[in-house]
Coordinates of C-alpha atoms in Angstrom, one line a residue:
M1 CA -20.1 14.1 7.4
L2 CA -18.4 17.5 7.7
R3 CA -20.3 20.4 6.2
P4 CA -18.5 21.9 3.2
V5 CA -17.9 25.2 5.0
Y6 CA -15.9 23.4 7.6
W7 CA -13.9 21.1 5.3
P8 CA -11.0 23.5 4.5
L9 CA -10.6 24.3 8.2
H10 CA -10.6 20.6 9.0
R11 CA -8.0 19.9 6.4
F12 CA -5.8 22.7 7.6
W13 CA -6.0 21.3 11.1
Q14 CA -5.1 17.8 9.9
D15 CA -2.1 19.2 8.0
L16 CA -0.9 21.4 10.8
P17 CA 1.5 18.9 12.5
Y18 CA 3.3 18.3 9.1
R19 CA 3.5 22.0 8.4
L20 CA 5.0 22.7 11.8
R21 CA 7.7 20.0 11.2
F22 CA 8.4 21.8 7.9
V23 CA 8.9 25.1 9.6
R24 CA 11.3 23.6 12.1
A25 CA 13.2 21.9 9.4
L26 CA 13.4 25.1 7.4
A27 CA 14.6 27.0 10.4
R28 CA 17.6 24.7 10.7
R29 CA 18.8 25.3 7.2
P30 CA 16.9 28.3 5.8
F31 CA 19.2 28.8 2.8
H32 CA 19.8 25.1 1.9
A33 CA 16.2 23.7 1.7
E34 CA 15.9 21.3 -1.2
T35 CA 13.0 21.4 -3.6
I36 CA 10.7 18.7 -5.1
L37 CA 9.2 19.5 -8.5
F38 CA 5.6 18.5 -9.0
Y39 CA 4.0 19.0 -12.4
P40 CA 1.5 20.1 -13.6
D41 CA 0.0 20.5 -10.2
R42 CA 1.3 20.8 -6.6
P43 CA -0.2 18.5 -4.0
G44 CA -2.7 20.3 -1.8
F45 CA -4.5 19.8 1.5
G46 CA -4.5 16.2 2.7
H47 CA -2.3 14.8 0.0
I48 CA 0.3 12.4 1.3
A49 CA 2.9 13.8 -1.1
A50 CA 2.6 17.2 0.4
R51 CA 2.9 15.8 4.0
V52 CA 5.9 13.8 3.0
C53 CA 7.6 17.0 1.7
W54 CA 6.7 18.9 4.8
L55 CA 8.1 16.2 7.1
L56 CA 11.4 16.0 5.1
G57 CA 11.7 19.8 5.0
Y58 CA 11.4 20.0 1.2
R59 CA 10.0 23.0 -0.6
T60 CA 7.6 22.2 -3.6
T61 CA 7.3 23.9 -6.9
N62 CA 5.4 23.3 -10.2
H63 CA 7.8 25.2 -12.4
P64 CA 9.4 22.6 -14.8
S65 CA 12.6 24.6 -15.1
A66 CA 13.2 24.7 -11.3
R67 CA 16.3 23.1 -9.8
A68 CA 15.0 20.1 -7.8
V69 CA 16.3 17.0 -6.2
A70 CA 13.3 14.9 -7.5
A71 CA 10.6 15.4 -10.0
F72 CA 7.0 14.1 -9.7
A73 CA 4.3 13.9 -12.3
F74 CA 1.3 15.0 -10.2
E75 CA -2.3 15.5 -11.5
D76 CA -5.3 14.6 -9.4
A77 CA -7.3 13.1 -12.3
T78 CA -8.1 9.7 -13.6
Y79 CA -6.8 10.5 -17.1
K80 CA -3.7 12.7 -17.3
R81 CA -3.5 15.5 -19.8
P82 CA -0.7 15.3 -22.3
D83 CA 1.9 18.0 -21.6
A84 CA 5.2 18.5 -23.4
A85 CA 6.5 20.4 -20.4
L86 CA 6.6 17.1 -18.5
D87 CA 8.6 15.4 -21.2
R88 CA 11.5 17.8 -20.9
P89 CA 12.4 17.0 -17.3
A90 CA 11.7 13.3 -18.0
R91 CA 14.4 13.3 -20.7
D92 CA 17.0 14.5 -18.1
R93 CA 16.0 12.5 -15.0
F94 CA 13.7 9.9 -13.6
V95 CA 10.2 11.5 -13.0
I96 CA 8.1 9.7 -10.4
N97 CA 4.8 8.4 -11.9
A98 CA 5.6 9.8 -15.3
R99 CA 4.4 6.6 -17.0
C100 CA 1.1 6.5 -14.9
R101 CA -1.2 8.2 -17.3
D102 CA -4.5 6.3 -16.7
V103 CA -5.8 5.0 -13.3
S104 CA -9.3 4.2 -14.5
K105 CA -10.9 1.0 -13.3
S106 CA -10.4 -0.5 -16.7
A107 CA -6.7 0.3 -16.7
V108 CA -6.4 -1.2 -13.2
E109 CA -8.2 -4.4 -14.3
A110 CA -5.9 -4.8 -17.4
A111 CA -2.7 -4.3 -15.3
H112 CA -4.1 -6.7 -12.7
V113 CA -4.7 -9.5 -15.3
R114 CA -1.1 -9.0 -16.6
A115 CA 0.5 -9.1 -13.2
F116 CA -1.6 -11.6 -11.4
G117 CA -3.0 -13.8 -14.2
Y118 CA -6.6 -13.2 -13.1
G119 CA -9.0 -10.4 -12.7
L120 CA -12.5 -9.5 -11.5
A121 CA -14.3 -7.9 -14.3
V122 CA -17.7 -9.4 -15.3
D123 CA -20.2 -8.8 -18.0
P124 CA -23.4 -7.9 -16.2
R125 CA -25.5 -9.2 -19.1
G126 CA -24.3 -12.8 -18.6
H127 CA -23.3 -12.7 -14.9
A128 CA -25.7 -14.5 -12.5
G129 CA -26.1 -13.1 -9.0
R130 CA -24.6 -9.9 -7.5
C131 CA -21.9 -7.8 -8.8
V132 CA -20.4 -4.4 -8.0
R133 CA -21.1 -1.4 -10.3
K134 CA -18.7 1.5 -9.9
S135 CA -17.6 4.5 -12.0
E136 CA -14.5 4.3 -14.2
L137 CA -13.3 7.5 -12.5
N138 CA -11.3 7.7 -9.3
S139 CA -12.6 9.0 -6.0
M140 CA -16.3 8.8 -7.0
H141 CA -17.2 6.6 -4.0
D142 CA -20.2 5.3 -5.9
G143 CA -19.7 1.6 -5.7
R144 CA -23.0 -0.3 -5.4
L145 CA -24.2 -3.9 -5.4
I146 CA -26.6 -4.7 -8.2
D147 CA -28.4 -7.9 -9.2
C148 CA -27.5 -9.5 -12.5
P149 CA -28.2 -10.0 -15.3
A150 CA -28.4 -6.3 -16.0
E151 CA -27.7 -3.9 -18.9
P152 CA -24.4 -2.1 -18.5
E153 CA -24.4 1.7 -18.3
P154 CA -21.8 3.9 -20.0
G155 CA -19.0 5.1 -17.7
Y156 CA -19.3 2.2 -15.3
V157 CA -17.4 -1.0 -14.8
Y158 CA -18.8 -4.2 -13.3
Q159 CA -16.8 -6.5 -11.0
R160 CA -17.3 -9.7 -9.1
Y161 CA -18.3 -9.0 -5.5
I162 CA -15.4 -10.0 -3.2
E163 CA -16.4 -11.4 0.2
A164 CA -13.7 -10.0 2.4
A165 CA -15.2 -10.1 5.9
D166 CA -13.6 -10.8 9.2
A167 CA -15.0 -13.1 11.9
G168 CA -17.2 -10.2 13.1
G169 CA -18.7 -9.6 9.7
R170 CA -16.7 -6.4 9.0
H171 CA -15.5 -5.9 5.5
V172 CA -11.7 -5.9 5.5
D173 CA -9.9 -3.5 3.1
I174 CA -6.1 -3.7 2.9
R175 CA -4.7 -0.3 1.8
V176 CA -1.2 -0.7 0.4
P177 CA 1.1 2.3 0.1
V178 CA 3.7 1.6 -2.6
I179 CA 7.0 3.6 -2.9
G180 CA 9.0 2.2 -5.8
D181 CA 9.4 -1.5 -5.1
T182 CA 8.8 -1.0 -1.4
I183 CA 5.6 -1.6 0.7
P184 CA 6.6 -0.1 4.1
F185 CA 3.4 -1.3 5.8
V186 CA -0.3 -1.7 5.1
Y187 CA -3.4 0.0 6.5
L188 CA -6.4 -2.1 7.5
W189 CA -9.8 -0.4 7.0
L190 CA -12.7 -2.2 8.7
Y191 CA -16.1 -1.2 7.3
D192 CA -19.4 -1.2 9.0
P193 CA -21.2 -4.5 8.0
N194 CA -24.2 -2.5 7.0
D195 CA -22.3 -0.2 4.6
V196 CA -19.2 -1.9 3.0
F197 CA -18.7 1.0 0.6
D198 CA -18.8 4.2 2.8
V199 CA -18.5 3.8 6.5
V200 CA -15.0 2.9 7.9
A201 CA -15.6 1.8 11.5
A202 CA -12.0 1.3 12.5
A203 CA -8.5 1.4 11.0
S204 CA -5.0 0.3 12.0
V205 CA -1.4 0.3 10.7
E206 CA 0.0 -3.2 10.3
E207 CA 3.3 -4.8 9.1
T208 CA 3.2 -5.9 5.5
D209 CA 4.3 -9.5 6.0
A210 CA 1.4 -10.1 8.3
Y211 CA -1.1 -9.6 5.6
L212 CA 0.7 -10.1 2.3
T213 CA 2.9 -13.1 1.3
A214 CA 6.2 -12.5 -0.4
E215 CA 4.7 -13.7 -3.7
E216 CA 1.8 -11.3 -3.3
Q217 CA 4.1 -8.4 -2.6
R218 CA 6.1 -9.3 -5.8
Q219 CA 2.8 -9.4 -7.8
I220 CA 1.8 -6.0 -6.4
V221 CA 5.1 -4.5 -7.4
A222 CA 4.7 -6.1 -10.9
F223 CA 1.1 -4.6 -11.1
C224 CA 2.5 -1.1 -10.2
R225 CA 5.1 -1.4 -13.0
E226 CA 2.4 -2.4 -15.5
L227 CA 0.3 0.7 -14.4
G228 CA 3.4 2.9 -14.4
L229 CA 2.8 3.7 -10.7
D230 CA 6.0 4.5 -8.7
F231 CA 4.3 6.2 -5.8
G232 CA 0.7 5.7 -4.8
E233 CA -1.7 3.6 -2.9
L234 CA -3.7 0.5 -3.7
D235 CA -7.1 -0.8 -2.5
V236 CA -6.7 -4.6 -2.0
L237 CA -9.3 -7.2 -0.9
R238 CA -8.6 -10.8 0.0
D239 CA -11.4 -13.1 -1.1
N240 CA -12.7 -15.4 1.6
A241 CA -13.6 -18.0 -1.0
D242 CA -10.3 -18.5 -2.8
N243 CA -7.9 -16.6 -0.5
R244 CA -6.5 -14.6 -3.4
I245 CA -5.9 -10.9 -3.3
Y246 CA -7.5 -8.5 -5.8
V247 CA -6.5 -4.9 -6.4
I248 CA -9.8 -3.1 -6.9
D249 CA -8.5 0.5 -7.1
A250 CA -5.2 2.4 -7.4
T251 CA -4.4 6.1 -7.0
D252 CA -1.2 8.0 -7.8
T253 CA -2.3 11.0 -5.7
P254 CA -3.2 9.4 -2.4
S255 CA -4.6 11.4 0.5
G256 CA -4.6 10.6 4.2
P257 CA -3.9 8.6 6.3
I258 CA -7.6 8.2 7.1
D259 CA -8.9 10.3 10.0
V260 CA -10.2 7.3 11.8
L261 CA -6.6 6.6 12.9
P262 CA -5.3 8.5 15.9
R263 CA -3.2 11.5 15.0
R264 CA 0.0 10.0 16.4
E265 CA -0.4 6.9 14.3
R266 CA -1.1 9.0 11.2
L267 CA 2.0 11.0 11.7
A268 CA 4.1 7.9 12.3
A269 CA 2.7 6.3 9.1
V270 CA 3.5 9.4 7.0
A271 CA 7.0 9.4 8.5
R272 CA 7.6 5.8 7.3
I273 CA 6.4 6.8 3.9
A274 CA 8.7 9.8 3.9
A275 CA 11.7 7.7 4.9
A276 CA 11.0 5.3 2.0
F277 CA 10.4 8.2 -0.4
K278 CA 13.8 9.8 0.5
T279 CA 15.7 6.5 0.2
R280 CA 14.1 5.5 -3.1
F281 CA 13.7 8.8 -5.0
V282 CA 15.9 11.5 -3.4
D283 CA 19.1 9.8 -2.2
T284 CA 19.3 7.7 -5.4
H285 CA 19.0 10.8 -7.5
L286 CA 21.8 12.6 -5.5
A287 CA 24.1 9.6 -5.5

């Protein structure tokens, strides 16, 4: 674990290759750089959205009246604040993630049931055996196994524990970047068998069709539409028992790719996301 004093320096170092690409792109057309509007916040260190813009040579702004080739509702929070300033650009153009106002675990569960026809929520008072307790809020990293029956605590959700281990006993997490109706690839995160919530032992970038069927990809896109998610990343598990996939988390402000990946692979992954972003959201707007 990095000490807090080193974290900003670490993030700057991780972002440096993308920033250098931006400087080179800007040097080629200093007076014609296009702008992406993010509102109410601009993406910061480590956010994939910032890295996408740097790779594509786009400036970013959070001024709603700015002239921009694409607009993006961006607030790194579970529940988004109502803001009339976001409604004004939304009336004139498509705003990425404008409908994604709630990415709590309960909202993810409700969208999952509508898109897939099944979910993973349990009532800990009546459930027998183990379940996962986790915060409603995003990015808390506080998932824990508990024994049931148990009394529920305010602010937490309770889910069936999904056995998603490979032959070596490592917990397999399929991270799914979604850009519109496109899933350009998936990440595989392999967790330490002794800590399936916190310690990612290895990671790789894999082709989508190798880990998700065509029907599962269709269901994931339907899930994102239910959640209002146009650009983001999902946390997906495949249950060893029934072979079905479960979306256990969703974020509209993803960071990464994870540092466990070699730098060259991280850069290549963001480049693929950037290409999909430009095709789906920028070129369509300019057409």
